[in-house]
Structures are given as structure tokens and as C-alpha cells.
Coordinates of C-alpha atoms in Angstrom, one line a residue:
M1 CA 0.0 0.0 0.0
L2 CA 2.9 2.3 0.8
A3 CA 4.5 1.5 -2.5
L4 CA 1.2 2.3 -4.3
M5 CA 1.0 5.7 -2.6
M6 CA 4.6 6.5 -3.4
F7 CA 4.0 5.6 -7.0
A8 CA 0.9 7.8 -7.2
V9 CA 2.8 10.7 -5.6
G10 CA 5.6 10.2 -8.2
L11 CA 3.0 10.3 -11.0
T12 CA 1.6 13.5 -9.7
A13 CA 5.0 15.1 -9.5
S14 CA 5.8 13.9 -13.0
A15 CA 2.5 15.2 -14.3
Q16 CA 3.4 18.7 -13.0
E17 CA 6.7 18.6 -14.9
K18 CA 5.5 17.1 -18.1
T19 CA 2.5 17.4 -20.4
S20 CA 2.1 13.7 -21.1
K21 CA -1.6 12.8 -21.5
W22 CA -0.9 9.4 -20.1
Y23 CA 0.0 11.0 -16.7
D24 CA -2.8 13.5 -16.9
N25 CA -5.3 10.7 -17.3
I26 CA -4.4 9.0 -13.9
K27 CA -6.1 10.0 -10.7
F28 CA -5.1 8.9 -7.2
S29 CA -7.7 9.0 -4.4
G30 CA -8.8 7.1 -1.4
Y31 CA -10.6 7.1 1.9
G32 CA -10.4 5.8 5.5
I33 CA -13.0 4.9 8.2
T34 CA -12.3 4.7 11.9
Q35 CA -15.0 3.2 14.2
Y36 CA -16.3 2.8 17.7
Q37 CA -18.8 0.0 18.5
M38 CA -20.7 -1.1 21.6
E39 CA -23.0 -4.0 22.0
D40 CA -24.6 -5.4 25.2
K41 CA -25.7 -8.8 24.0
E42 CA -25.6 -11.1 27.0
G43 CA -22.5 -13.3 26.8
A44 CA -21.1 -11.4 23.8
E45 CA -20.7 -7.9 25.1
H46 CA -18.1 -5.7 23.5
N47 CA -17.0 -2.1 23.6
E48 CA -14.1 -1.2 21.3
F49 CA -12.4 1.2 18.9
N50 CA -11.6 -0.2 15.5
L51 CA -9.9 0.7 12.2
R52 CA -12.6 -0.3 9.9
L53 CA -10.8 0.1 6.6
L54 CA -8.4 2.1 4.4
R55 CA -8.7 2.1 0.6
M56 CA -6.3 3.6 -2.0
I57 CA -7.5 3.9 -5.6
L58 CA -5.9 4.6 -9.0
D59 CA -8.3 5.5 -11.8
G60 CA -7.2 6.0 -15.4
K61 CA -8.1 6.3 -19.0
I62 CA -6.5 4.9 -22.2
K63 CA -8.4 6.1 -25.2
D64 CA -11.9 4.6 -25.0
W65 CA -10.9 2.4 -22.0
D66 CA -11.4 3.3 -18.4
W67 CA -9.5 1.3 -15.7
R68 CA -9.3 1.0 -11.9
A69 CA -7.1 -0.6 -9.3
Q70 CA -8.1 -0.5 -5.6
I71 CA -6.3 -1.9 -2.6
Q72 CA -8.0 -2.2 0.8
G73 CA -6.5 -2.6 4.3
T74 CA -8.9 -3.7 7.0
N75 CA -9.1 -5.6 10.4
A76 CA -11.3 -8.2 8.7
K77 CA -9.7 -11.0 10.8
G78 CA -10.0 -9.0 14.0
P79 CA -8.1 -6.4 15.9
G80 CA -4.3 -6.9 15.5
E81 CA -4.8 -9.1 12.4
P82 CA -4.9 -6.7 9.5
T83 CA -5.7 -7.9 6.0
V84 CA -4.4 -6.2 2.8
Q85 CA -6.0 -7.3 -0.4
L86 CA -6.8 -6.2 -4.0
V87 CA -10.5 -5.5 -4.2
D88 CA -10.9 -3.9 -7.7
L89 CA -8.8 -4.4 -10.8
Y90 CA -10.8 -3.9 -14.1
T91 CA -10.9 -2.1 -17.4
E92 CA -14.0 -1.0 -19.2
W93 CA -14.6 -0.2 -22.9
A94 CA -16.8 2.9 -22.4
K95 CA -17.0 4.4 -25.9
H96 CA -20.8 4.1 -26.0
K97 CA -23.0 4.7 -23.0
E98 CA -25.6 2.3 -24.5
F99 CA -23.1 -0.6 -24.5
K100 CA -20.1 -0.8 -22.2
V101 CA -17.9 -3.9 -21.6
R102 CA -16.1 -4.4 -18.3
V103 CA -13.6 -7.2 -17.5
G104 CA -11.7 -8.0 -14.4
Q105 CA -12.6 -8.0 -10.7
F106 CA -15.4 -5.7 -9.7
K107 CA -18.9 -5.4 -8.0
R108 CA -21.4 -7.9 -8.9
P109 CA -24.4 -6.4 -10.8
F110 CA -26.9 -7.4 -8.0
T111 CA -29.1 -5.0 -5.9
F112 CA -29.0 -1.2 -5.7
E113 CA -27.1 -1.3 -2.4
N114 CA -24.2 -3.5 -3.3
P115 CA -22.3 -0.9 -5.6
T116 CA -22.9 2.1 -3.2
H117 CA -19.9 3.6 -1.6
P118 CA -19.2 2.6 2.0
I119 CA -19.3 6.2 3.0
T120 CA -22.1 7.5 1.0
Q121 CA -24.5 4.5 1.7
G122 CA -25.0 6.3 5.0
W123 CA -25.0 3.4 7.6
Y124 CA -22.5 1.6 9.8
A125 CA -22.7 -1.3 7.3
Y126 CA -24.8 -2.6 4.4
A127 CA -28.2 -4.2 5.2
Q128 CA -28.0 -7.7 6.7
V129 CA -29.6 -9.3 3.7
V130 CA -27.2 -7.5 1.3
N131 CA -24.2 -8.7 3.4
A132 CA -25.5 -12.3 3.5
L133 CA -26.8 -12.7 0.0
S134 CA -24.7 -10.4 -2.2
G135 CA -21.1 -11.6 -1.6
F136 CA -20.0 -9.8 1.5
G137 CA -20.1 -12.2 4.4
D138 CA -22.0 -14.5 2.1
R139 CA -24.3 -17.3 3.3
A140 CA -22.7 -19.6 0.6
G141 CA -19.5 -19.6 2.6
E142 CA -17.2 -17.7 0.3
K143 CA -14.8 -15.3 2.0
S144 CA -15.9 -11.8 2.5
S145 CA -15.6 -10.3 -1.0
G146 CA -17.2 -6.9 -0.7
G147 CA -19.9 -7.9 -3.2
R148 CA -17.2 -8.6 -5.9
D149 CA -16.2 -11.4 -8.2
I150 CA -14.0 -12.0 -11.3
G151 CA -15.6 -12.0 -14.7
I152 CA -17.0 -10.0 -17.6
Q153 CA -20.0 -7.7 -17.8
V154 CA -21.9 -5.6 -20.3
Q155 CA -24.1 -2.6 -19.3
G156 CA -25.7 0.5 -20.7
D157 CA -28.2 3.3 -20.5
L158 CA -31.0 3.5 -23.0
F159 CA -34.0 5.6 -24.1
P160 CA -33.0 9.2 -23.2
N161 CA -36.0 11.5 -22.9
A162 CA -36.3 15.0 -24.2
N163 CA -34.0 16.3 -21.5
G164 CA -31.4 13.7 -22.2
R165 CA -32.1 11.7 -19.0
N166 CA -32.0 8.0 -19.7
L167 CA -35.1 6.0 -18.8
V168 CA -33.6 2.4 -18.7
H169 CA -30.4 0.8 -17.4
Y170 CA -29.3 -2.8 -17.9
Q171 CA -26.4 -4.9 -16.8
V172 CA -25.5 -8.6 -17.1
G173 CA -22.3 -10.5 -16.3
V174 CA -20.6 -13.9 -16.2
F175 CA -18.5 -14.6 -13.2
N176 CA -16.4 -17.4 -11.5
G177 CA -18.8 -17.5 -8.6
E178 CA -16.1 -17.7 -5.9
G179 CA -15.5 -14.2 -4.8
I180 CA -12.4 -11.9 -5.0
N181 CA -8.9 -13.1 -5.8
T182 CA -10.1 -16.6 -6.3
K183 CA -10.0 -18.9 -9.4
D184 CA -13.0 -20.9 -10.2
K185 CA -13.5 -24.1 -8.3
N186 CA -15.6 -25.8 -10.9
Q187 CA -16.5 -25.6 -14.6
Q188 CA -19.7 -23.7 -14.0
K189 CA -20.1 -19.9 -14.1
D190 CA -22.5 -17.6 -12.3
I191 CA -24.8 -15.4 -14.5
I192 CA -25.9 -12.2 -12.7
G193 CA -27.9 -9.4 -14.1
G194 CA -30.5 -6.7 -13.6
A195 CA -32.4 -3.8 -15.1
W196 CA -34.2 -0.8 -13.8
I197 CA -36.4 2.0 -15.1
M198 CA -36.2 5.7 -14.1
P199 CA -39.6 7.1 -15.0
I200 CA -39.1 10.3 -12.8
E201 CA -35.9 12.1 -11.9
G202 CA -34.5 10.5 -8.7
V203 CA -36.6 7.4 -9.0
R204 CA -35.4 3.9 -9.8
V205 CA -37.4 0.6 -9.8
G206 CA -35.5 -2.5 -10.7
A207 CA -35.1 -6.3 -10.5
F208 CA -32.1 -8.6 -10.5
G209 CA -31.4 -12.3 -11.0
W210 CA -28.5 -14.6 -10.1
T211 CA -28.0 -18.2 -11.0
G212 CA -24.9 -20.3 -10.6
S213 CA -23.0 -22.4 -8.0
H214 CA -20.3 -22.4 -5.3
G215 CA -17.6 -25.0 -5.8
G216 CA -15.5 -27.1 -3.5
M217 CA -18.2 -27.5 -0.9
V218 CA -17.9 -30.5 1.6
D219 CA -21.1 -32.5 2.1
P220 CA -20.9 -33.6 5.8
V221 CA -23.6 -36.3 5.3
A222 CA -22.2 -38.0 2.1
N223 CA -18.6 -37.1 3.1
K224 CA -17.7 -35.8 -0.4
T225 CA -16.9 -32.6 -2.2
C226 CA -19.7 -31.2 -4.4
N227 CA -21.1 -28.0 -5.9
V228 CA -23.9 -26.1 -4.3
K229 CA -26.4 -24.5 -6.7
L230 CA -27.3 -20.9 -6.1
N231 CA -30.4 -19.1 -7.3
R232 CA -31.3 -15.6 -6.1
Y233 CA -33.4 -12.6 -7.1
A234 CA -33.9 -9.1 -5.7
L235 CA -36.6 -6.5 -6.1
S236 CA -35.6 -2.9 -5.5
A237 CA -37.0 0.6 -5.4
E238 CA -35.3 4.0 -4.6
Y239 CA -35.8 7.7 -4.5
D240 CA -32.6 9.7 -4.3
K241 CA -32.8 13.5 -4.9
D242 CA -31.8 16.7 -3.2
E243 CA -30.2 14.9 -0.2
F244 CA -33.4 12.9 0.4
T245 CA -32.8 9.1 0.0
F246 CA -35.4 6.4 0.5
R247 CA -34.6 2.8 -0.6
T248 CA -36.1 -0.7 -0.1
E249 CA -35.0 -4.1 -1.3
Y250 CA -36.1 -7.7 -0.9
I251 CA -33.7 -10.5 -1.7
H252 CA -34.5 -14.2 -1.9
S253 CA -31.9 -17.0 -2.1
Q254 CA -32.3 -20.8 -2.8
G255 CA -29.3 -23.0 -2.1
W256 CA -27.6 -24.6 0.9
G257 CA -25.6 -22.3 3.2
A258 CA -22.2 -23.0 4.8
T259 CA -21.4 -23.3 8.5
S260 CA -19.8 -19.8 8.5
V261 CA -18.2 -17.1 6.3
G262 CA -15.1 -18.6 4.7
S263 CA -16.2 -22.2 5.3
N264 CA -16.6 -24.8 2.7
V265 CA -18.8 -27.2 4.9
I266 CA -22.5 -27.3 4.1
D267 CA -24.8 -26.5 7.0
Y268 CA -28.0 -28.3 6.3
S269 CA -29.6 -27.0 9.5
K270 CA -29.9 -23.6 7.8
G271 CA -32.2 -25.0 5.1
D272 CA -31.9 -24.3 1.5
K273 CA -33.7 -21.0 1.4
A274 CA -33.1 -17.5 3.0
D275 CA -34.5 -14.0 2.5
G276 CA -34.8 -10.6 4.0
F277 CA -35.5 -7.0 3.3
Y278 CA -34.8 -3.5 4.5
V279 CA -36.3 -0.1 4.1
F280 CA -34.7 3.1 5.1
G281 CA -35.0 6.9 4.8
I282 CA -32.2 9.6 5.1
V283 CA -33.4 13.2 5.1
P284 CA -31.6 16.5 5.5
V285 CA -32.1 18.4 8.8
I286 CA -29.5 21.1 7.8
K287 CA -28.8 20.9 4.1
S288 CA -25.3 19.6 3.2
K289 CA -24.5 19.5 7.0
L290 CA -26.8 17.3 9.0
H291 CA -28.9 14.2 8.0
A292 CA -31.2 12.2 10.1
K293 CA -31.9 8.5 9.3
A294 CA -34.0 5.5 10.2
R295 CA -33.8 1.9 8.9
Y296 CA -35.8 -1.4 9.4
N297 CA -33.4 -4.2 8.6
T298 CA -34.3 -7.9 8.8
Y299 CA -32.8 -11.2 7.6
R300 CA -34.0 -14.8 7.9
V301 CA -31.2 -17.3 7.6
D302 CA -33.5 -20.2 6.8
K303 CA -36.6 -18.2 5.6
T304 CA -38.5 -18.8 8.9
S305 CA -39.4 -16.3 11.5
D306 CA -37.9 -18.5 14.2
N307 CA -34.4 -17.6 13.0
E308 CA -35.1 -14.0 12.1
K309 CA -32.8 -11.1 13.1
T310 CA -34.2 -7.6 13.0
M311 CA -32.5 -4.3 13.7
Y312 CA -34.5 -1.1 14.3
E313 CA -31.9 1.6 13.5
V314 CA -31.8 5.5 14.0
G315 CA -28.9 7.9 13.7
L316 CA -27.4 11.2 12.5
N317 CA -24.8 11.9 9.9
Y318 CA -22.8 15.2 10.3
F319 CA -20.7 16.6 7.4
F320 CA -17.7 18.8 8.6
T321 CA -16.8 19.1 4.9
K322 CA -17.7 17.1 1.8
N323 CA -14.6 15.0 2.5
L324 CA -15.0 14.6 6.3
Q325 CA -18.1 13.2 8.1
L326 CA -19.2 11.8 11.4
T327 CA -21.9 9.1 11.5
T328 CA -23.7 7.9 14.6
E329 CA -26.2 5.1 14.9
Y330 CA -28.3 3.3 17.6
A331 CA -30.0 0.0 17.0
R332 CA -32.4 -2.2 19.0
V333 CA -31.7 -5.7 17.9
N334 CA -34.1 -8.7 18.2
E335 CA -32.7 -12.2 17.6
R336 CA -35.4 -14.7 17.7
A337 CA -33.2 -17.8 17.4
T338 CA -31.7 -17.1 20.9
D339 CA -34.5 -14.9 22.2
S340 CA -32.1 -12.1 22.6
K341 CA -32.9 -8.4 22.7
Y342 CA -30.0 -6.0 23.0
N343 CA -28.6 -2.6 22.2
F344 CA -26.0 -1.7 19.5
V345 CA -24.1 1.6 19.0
D346 CA -21.8 2.5 16.2
I347 CA -19.9 5.8 15.7
E348 CA -17.6 6.4 12.7
V349 CA -15.4 9.1 11.4
A350 CA -14.8 8.8 7.6
F351 CA -12.5 10.9 5.4
R352 CA -11.6 11.1 1.8
F353 CA -8.4 12.2 0.0

């Protein structure tokens, strides 16, 4: 990461001394998030400061091709066990807005929330169902991949109205199905896609589908390695304009889950179906300075109410500047599987450079 930063600084210095278009078309940026969390769940209480993540990004352009390289440092394994990994590495042929082709490692085209920026999405984390069914801490057992995979995708914007605003967006891709920095573990590929309409400025209504498999899974009953089929869909709606954001999504998954994130052992006790949804609103109290928010956030690991986890969340986001913000959040959590009700607090300071 230090080498990447030094390289970027060197490019900036060179760009000031030379007029090379190659250097001028490279941009270095990044962001960091520090965090405090408290949870009073009986038997699992914690109260700690954390370095949530640091990302450094290089964006560039070569004729009709855009490219991105992004590296992340995080305490994904726990405090004192930092993980540094490549999260994005792709190039996209972007000559025509109606038909773009992207190849490499990037966000899966599934749900509205998955591709949103960790800072601008407004919450301490993505919704539970997005985390579990969109390739973060995925139910299928793949390592936490930030909603990303390796593959190829086409996408585009269609049917501009009289004001030039496009009314339809589509995206579809073919992926390994194993998450980031991982080769395919079988001969099958995941096909993921979605489309949405934008009938009114600020409004999106869409649907997504995902079919594929997760390879190298261990069947503890048959005591053999196998593939686990995966079929998912999502229904999404959003209004985002003038600092008012309202969004809701429902996601359904069919396919056996694993014992835990990063595990390749099937857990039949979780059933072969899962679902969940969220709905939230973020509104400006003081324009460009202070936002208030509320979210209903629920996930059912086996699509039954007996194992439902629901979070009732409220909070405030304060913007010191456009590149520095404070987010605060309180949640009342209800876990039916263990009949647990407890409090959760998260406070984060995020900055961009």
C-alpha cells in the first residue's frame, strides 16, 4: 500500500513537470473509516475502537478504455490481524453509453445497495440481507468479498427522454462465482444481471437475478466434495434527490448455506432458502450539513421467523466538509433464534483524500 502511494505521488510530480496525456489521465484517491462500537448482548458484550478500513485507488483512461485498481486494508480478521488485499482491478470499454464492456474484478451487478460507496451509503454497514446474499459475508461460505467477483459484464443506459435523461439501465455479467482473488473451483459460471427503469428524476425501480454455483463444498452427510447450486433474485426501489434518500430491497436465495463465512462445509440446519429486506430513509435536517436517518433491517437465515434477526436503527450523519463526516447510529436488535434483545451503538469518522 505504501508502494502504491509513493507511485501515485511520483506520478503527480511527473504530471506537473510534463504534459504527457498518459500521466494526466491518472487520478489517485482514497478514503479511510475509523470506528467505535458497543453491543450489550448477553454473553457477547463488546466495547471497542476499530480501524474499519483504508482504501487507495488509482483510476485511469486509455483512449476509449477506463480502468481502476483499488487496494484495501482492514481488520477483517479481527483487531491486530490486518488484511491487505486487492479489491478492484478492471478495465471497461466505455466508448458508447448504451453498451459498455467491463472485464476483471469488480462489483457484482446485484441489488442497488451493493455498488454504493461505504461512506455515501449512510449506515454503519450494508443491510443484513445484502451482506448475506450479495457476496460480502455470504451465506454460501465464500470469504468476504465486498460484493465482488471476477468476470466480464456488459451494461448500458437506454432511451433518453427530451431532457437527455436515460429511462432504462441494464447490466449482465458472467463470473467465476467464488468471490475476489479466487480462481473458479468448478467448470460452472455464475450469471448475474439486472435492469431498472427511471420514470421520474431521482426514482429507480428494478429487478435482479443470479444463477450459478459455489464449488469445492464439503457435504458432511455424504462425506464428499460437491457444488452447491445458487439461485437468487432481488426487487428494488429507490428515491434519491436533493439529499433525500429512500430505498427498499427484498432478496431471496435458494441453495444450501455454509457453517460460516469462509467455510466450505454445508450446514443443512440452515435450510436451502433464505430471505430478507430492508427499508430506510435519510433526510436533511440542515442541508449539506446534518442528516437524520432510520432503517428497518431484517434477515431470515432459513426463511423462517424462528431464526429472524431484526434491527431497528436510527442515527445522525454530520458533514464537517464534503470529505470529512461523522456518522452515529443506535439500534435495538431482536434475535429470535436465541430470544435475545439488546442494544447496539456505532460511531464512525470517515474521510476522503
